[in-house]
Amino acid sequence: MHAVMMPQKTGKNYQAQNRPSQGSSSYQTNLSACEVKQKPSDSKENNPMQDDEHADDQDGDVLQIAMEYFEKDPIRSLRSKDKILEKHLITVENVAWKNGLAPETIDILLNVALSGRFGNAVNTRILKCLIPATLISEDSVVKAVSWLCVGKCSGSTKVLFYRWLIAMFDFIDHKEQINLLYGFFFASLQDDVLCPYVCHLLYLLTKKENVKPFRVRKLLDLQAKMGMQPHLQALLSVYKFFVPTLISVSLPVRKKIYFKNSENLWKTALLAVRQRNQGLCPEPRKLMLGPANIRPLKRKWNSHSIIPVLNSSSHTTECGKKEMNLSEYLSSSGSLPLEQLQRFPQLLENIHCLELPSQMGSVLNNSLLLHYINCIRDESVLLRLYHWLSQTLQEECVWYKVNNYENGKEFASFLDTIIRAESFLHEGFYSCEAFLYKSLPLWDGFCCRSQVLQLVSWIPFNNFSEMKPLLFDHLAHLFFTSTIYFKCSIIESLKELLQNWLLWLSKDIHVKPVTDSPLDTSLCESMNSVFKLVHYVGWLSTIGMRLESNSTFLMHFILDFFETACDIYLIYNLPLVVLFPRAIFYSALFTLDASILNQLCYIMHRYHKNLTAAKKNELIQKAKSKLSFSSKTYKEFNCCLTTMVGCLWTSKPFKKGIRFSPETLEKLGVEEHKRSLNLVYHSSLLGYAVSFLLQETPEEKTINLSSIQGKKWNLYLDYLFSEELQGLKLFIESCIRRSSVS
Amino acid sequence: MSVLRPLDKLPGLNTATVLLVGADDALLQRLADSMLKTDCASELRVHLARSLPLPSNVNRPRVDLLVFVINLHSKYSLQSVEKSLHHVDASFFLGKACFLATGAGRENLCSVHRNTIVRLARTYRSPVLFCDLEVEGSRAAMAQRLARMLQISAGHVPGVSAMSLLSLLRSSESPSLEDL
């Protein structure tokens, strides 16, 4: 059953490994190969310490010998026997999979693999075990690429090298030099076999300044030649993202995942590396504005292992001198290492010289960097973050793997971190959206429920009709077949989604002129999407109420939603008023629960305010307003309002009357049905009426409800208002002219 | 040995009967156990069958909901369900039947693609549910959902019929996941 266990270490081991004392600088900066032996071993936690060190010492020595062998001049290597080669290869493989390789070792091995000194099989084996201990230096990559130009390695080695580069992209310490080779990589697109991988690499590498008209032309030529390949589309979409004016071809909008992650050969190894890198800083940072170095509560460490720890690229060289102060740093390297960044003023002072970490995922845990990302408006940064996120979400998703318990918890806390970052930025990530589209159809509605629903509420604003088959249909599917609690949480998260959308739209309207919103949808279309969302929730709640036999509990959540929906015009300043469905109105009006009635009154009051304000504005700026509310909305609202006033206030419910003969009504004993829904007799308020009368005349044995009239009616109202029925008060004050009645 | 019909018997008082059909006995048994553990106002009866048709000499109650359990990791389980489908009366597919596909998450083990099941369900105009029955929590959640559907199709939820639930669960032509 549980056949596919990830060969990762258990959380317990990690805790031991990542004691703060080991997180010092001693083992993160070993640039020389021989220092591998200093690394604590992960896999032998249970052995006595001495044995452990001994074994590691041996490993290190053997590796050094192997390295010397590989470094030897080419001719001698060629002559040497296969046996020796095999022995050294095995050594390297062992060390690589156990501890990873130091940057220098990787440098040497890359050289060997791509120089074509050995056969294809050996090259493949070497490439497959090139797993970094922590980071890969940029220089080795550049050198390796230069070997590609010499033409000494075979096609398959080249392919493998590109795949390796893509997989390890996050672990390369700098990328500027590599970016300078952009032209070279781009030229490799010619090669049909390499094309998909080169596309993927360029997808990761592209910056705005790399997008040139001639490159676009070349890509379009390629697409014409090869057809709509997903990898070409991916690259084109990045180009279009950076310079929309250059690319006029239409690309599929919904497509968000272009590259299959299943092709990654180094998956498990990468996980190990990430975990190793985390060992450098055992305390995850909390999201907060103040000083970030406040120690968070003692938390299980393993829960954060998915997200890499902040590690600036320049850090590696200077880590030994811990006492260096800020100004020295600034003068020496020109950029502030991210580890030093701890306060907001610091961020402001150094904002010009910050260099983002090579592993973008680490910013999720750092509030200051999230601020930074948010304000620099560099698309490539966001693109890197999104890419990392979608990869990781895909890899870690629990219901894609064997669901073991630990894994599930880890994934849940990873989602929590993402949600915290999203709500911190007040912005949804596109990768989470794509993840939801992909995984919601397979979701059982159980695992990580609260996290998934929160992710739903952070979906960026989008065209509703486009999202419906991808998301809302599946959500409805779950809604109809699940328990009442799940129904409530779905409605709750849809309320938050609506709030986020409205906030985003209202901000957008004020920032930009109405005509060019970033999604190329006019205001009218966006309003249509919001309208459809409210309508959709109305539909869900109508059926939900029927399925749950008018549960009061569910009704609270539904009315909560409409409390947001009724105020779109006034609070969010958006030209839209959507009424709730009649079914909801009536079941709230005939409720047994006073708080529901109170909430309904409040909503009616707000609708009233919104609609009057809209009408007023319409009269004032008739020429200006593009969107006028349909008279249908007003009519419907008026109808609801008359019914409500008729029931609660004037005791004249239902204009058309009831189609029962007086005799039947007499037989039923409800000849006085007309007043049975007013404020005194209403099923939810009857208790208030009784206790009001008892308060007046405590010694009375029989209570005469019909005595609440005239002056007493007003006293009764004041009594109701004093019982915290604020919604009712607002409703009566705004919608009813009391003087005319009393 | 005959065709299974939904309305050929009278219903029992406050009882709802579900018939789980699938080739994997152990999984069905575990699902049945979870269903019986769910908190439900109606009295639940769970019957298991490896395949249809059922032997006709046994007296059994009216079947209110028919669930075809397909393990995506085994081609045989799909084939056996496909064969069983021939022995079901068409009126079952008016809301009293559904498909349950288990194990879709672990793509590397799947020998049946989930789109096959989606297509199959669409052919029979019936809903398809995805879950992983081997995981305790997921199984319990699914048992709860099935119990809910069973109550509706047995007519125990006032105002909602099996047909109306079916029409709610009918998904619009959604684009296949591969396009994403």
mmCIF file of C-alpha atoms in Angstrom, chain A residues 1-2 4 254-257 399-403 437-438 441-446 468-470 473-474 476-478 480-483 487 539 543 546-549, chain B residues 30 104-109 114 127-132 134-135 137-138 141 144-145 148-149 152 157-160 165 168-169 172-175 177-180:
data_model
loop_
_atom_site.group_PDB
_atom_site.id
_atom_site.type_symbol
_atom_site.label_atom_id
_atom_site.label_comp_id
_atom_site.label_asym_id
_atom_site.label_seq_id
_atom_site.Cartn_x
_atom_site.Cartn_y
_atom_site.Cartn_z
ATOM 1 C CA MET A 1 0.000 0.000 0.000
ATOM 2 C CA HIS A 2 2.620 2.486 1.042
ATOM 3 C CA VAL A 4 6.304 4.871 -2.605
ATOM 4 C CA ARG A 254 -5.683 29.391 -18.796
ATOM 5 C CA LYS A 255 -2.559 27.478 -19.425
ATOM 6 C CA LYS A 256 -0.355 27.997 -16.436
ATOM 7 C CA ILE A 257 1.784 24.893 -16.214
ATOM 8 C CA TRP A 399 -3.008 14.040 -2.298
ATOM 9 C CA TYR A 400 -0.563 13.477 -5.103
ATOM 10 C CA LYS A 401 1.647 11.362 -2.915
ATOM 11 C CA VAL A 402 1.320 8.654 -0.385
ATOM 12 C CA ASN A 403 -0.583 10.441 2.263
ATOM 13 C CA TYR A 437 -7.328 24.525 -10.746
ATOM 14 C CA LYS A 438 -5.213 21.473 -11.131
ATOM 15 C CA PRO A 441 -10.963 18.176 -9.008
ATOM 16 C CA LEU A 442 -9.044 15.488 -7.149
ATOM 17 C CA TRP A 443 -9.437 16.964 -3.719
ATOM 18 C CA ASP A 444 -11.404 14.857 -1.274
ATOM 19 C CA GLY A 445 -12.609 17.879 0.655
ATOM 20 C CA PHE A 446 -10.863 16.700 3.742
ATOM 21 C CA LYS A 468 -16.362 28.497 -13.295
ATOM 22 C CA PRO A 469 -15.626 25.160 -14.974
ATOM 23 C CA LEU A 470 -12.162 25.065 -13.441
ATOM 24 C CA ASP A 473 -18.149 23.761 -10.524
ATOM 25 C CA HIS A 474 -15.916 21.512 -8.469
ATOM 26 C CA ALA A 476 -20.313 23.258 -5.949
ATOM 27 C CA HIS A 477 -19.857 19.522 -6.357
ATOM 28 C CA LEU A 478 -18.240 19.344 -2.934
ATOM 29 C CA PHE A 480 -23.806 19.721 -2.365
ATOM 30 C CA THR A 481 -22.491 16.427 -1.083
ATOM 31 C CA SER A 482 -20.877 17.512 2.141
ATOM 32 C CA THR A 483 -21.804 18.257 5.716
ATOM 33 C CA LYS A 487 -20.996 24.239 3.501
ATOM 34 C CA TRP A 539 -27.572 29.838 -6.028
ATOM 35 C CA ILE A 543 -29.953 24.981 -2.542
ATOM 36 C CA ARG A 546 -33.024 23.363 1.089
ATOM 37 C CA LEU A 547 -30.551 20.543 1.630
ATOM 38 C CA GLU A 548 -29.998 21.482 5.250
ATOM 39 C CA SER A 549 -33.692 22.109 5.933
ATOM 40 C CA ARG B 30 -13.169 -0.555 4.765
ATOM 41 C CA ALA B 104 -6.038 9.370 -8.600
ATOM 42 C CA GLY B 105 -3.426 11.278 -6.665
ATOM 43 C CA ARG B 106 -0.650 8.805 -7.138
ATOM 44 C CA GLU B 107 -0.165 9.219 -10.820
ATOM 45 C CA ASN B 108 2.829 6.948 -11.041
ATOM 46 C CA LEU B 109 0.777 3.961 -9.936
ATOM 47 C CA ARG B 114 -8.843 9.480 -14.510
ATOM 48 C CA PRO B 127 -21.448 12.000 -11.059
ATOM 49 C CA VAL B 128 -17.922 10.858 -10.336
ATOM 50 C CA LEU B 129 -16.172 11.374 -7.018
ATOM 51 C CA PHE B 130 -12.421 11.221 -6.456
ATOM 52 C CA CYS B 131 -10.750 10.187 -3.250
ATOM 53 C CA ASP B 132 -8.093 7.956 -1.806
ATOM 54 C CA GLU B 134 -6.503 3.884 1.459
ATOM 55 C CA VAL B 135 -6.142 6.948 3.620
ATOM 56 C CA GLY B 137 -9.209 10.569 6.831
ATOM 57 C CA SER B 138 -10.072 10.730 3.183
ATOM 58 C CA ALA B 141 -14.789 12.126 4.564
ATOM 59 C CA GLN B 144 -19.806 10.992 4.980
ATOM 60 C CA ARG B 145 -20.424 12.382 1.523
ATOM 61 C CA ARG B 148 -25.376 12.304 2.493
ATOM 62 C CA MET B 149 -26.036 11.330 -1.119
ATOM 63 C CA ILE B 152 -31.102 12.153 -0.585
ATOM 64 C CA VAL B 157 -34.239 14.787 2.786
ATOM 65 C CA PRO B 158 -37.462 16.712 2.282
ATOM 66 C CA GLY B 159 -37.604 18.866 -0.801
ATOM 67 C CA VAL B 160 -34.646 17.286 -2.571
ATOM 68 C CA LEU B 165 -29.208 16.278 -6.838
ATOM 69 C CA LEU B 168 -26.863 19.858 -9.449
ATOM 70 C CA LEU B 169 -23.883 17.574 -9.722
ATOM 71 C CA SER B 172 -20.511 21.593 -17.333
ATOM 72 C CA GLU B 173 -18.126 20.434 -20.012
ATOM 73 C CA SER B 174 -14.958 21.193 -18.155
ATOM 74 C CA PRO B 175 -11.695 21.361 -20.022
ATOM 75 C CA LEU B 177 -6.745 18.779 -16.854
ATOM 76 C CA GLU B 178 -4.119 18.298 -19.510
ATOM 77 C CA ASP B 179 -4.935 21.686 -20.966
ATOM 78 C CA LEU B 180 -3.870 23.400 -17.814
#
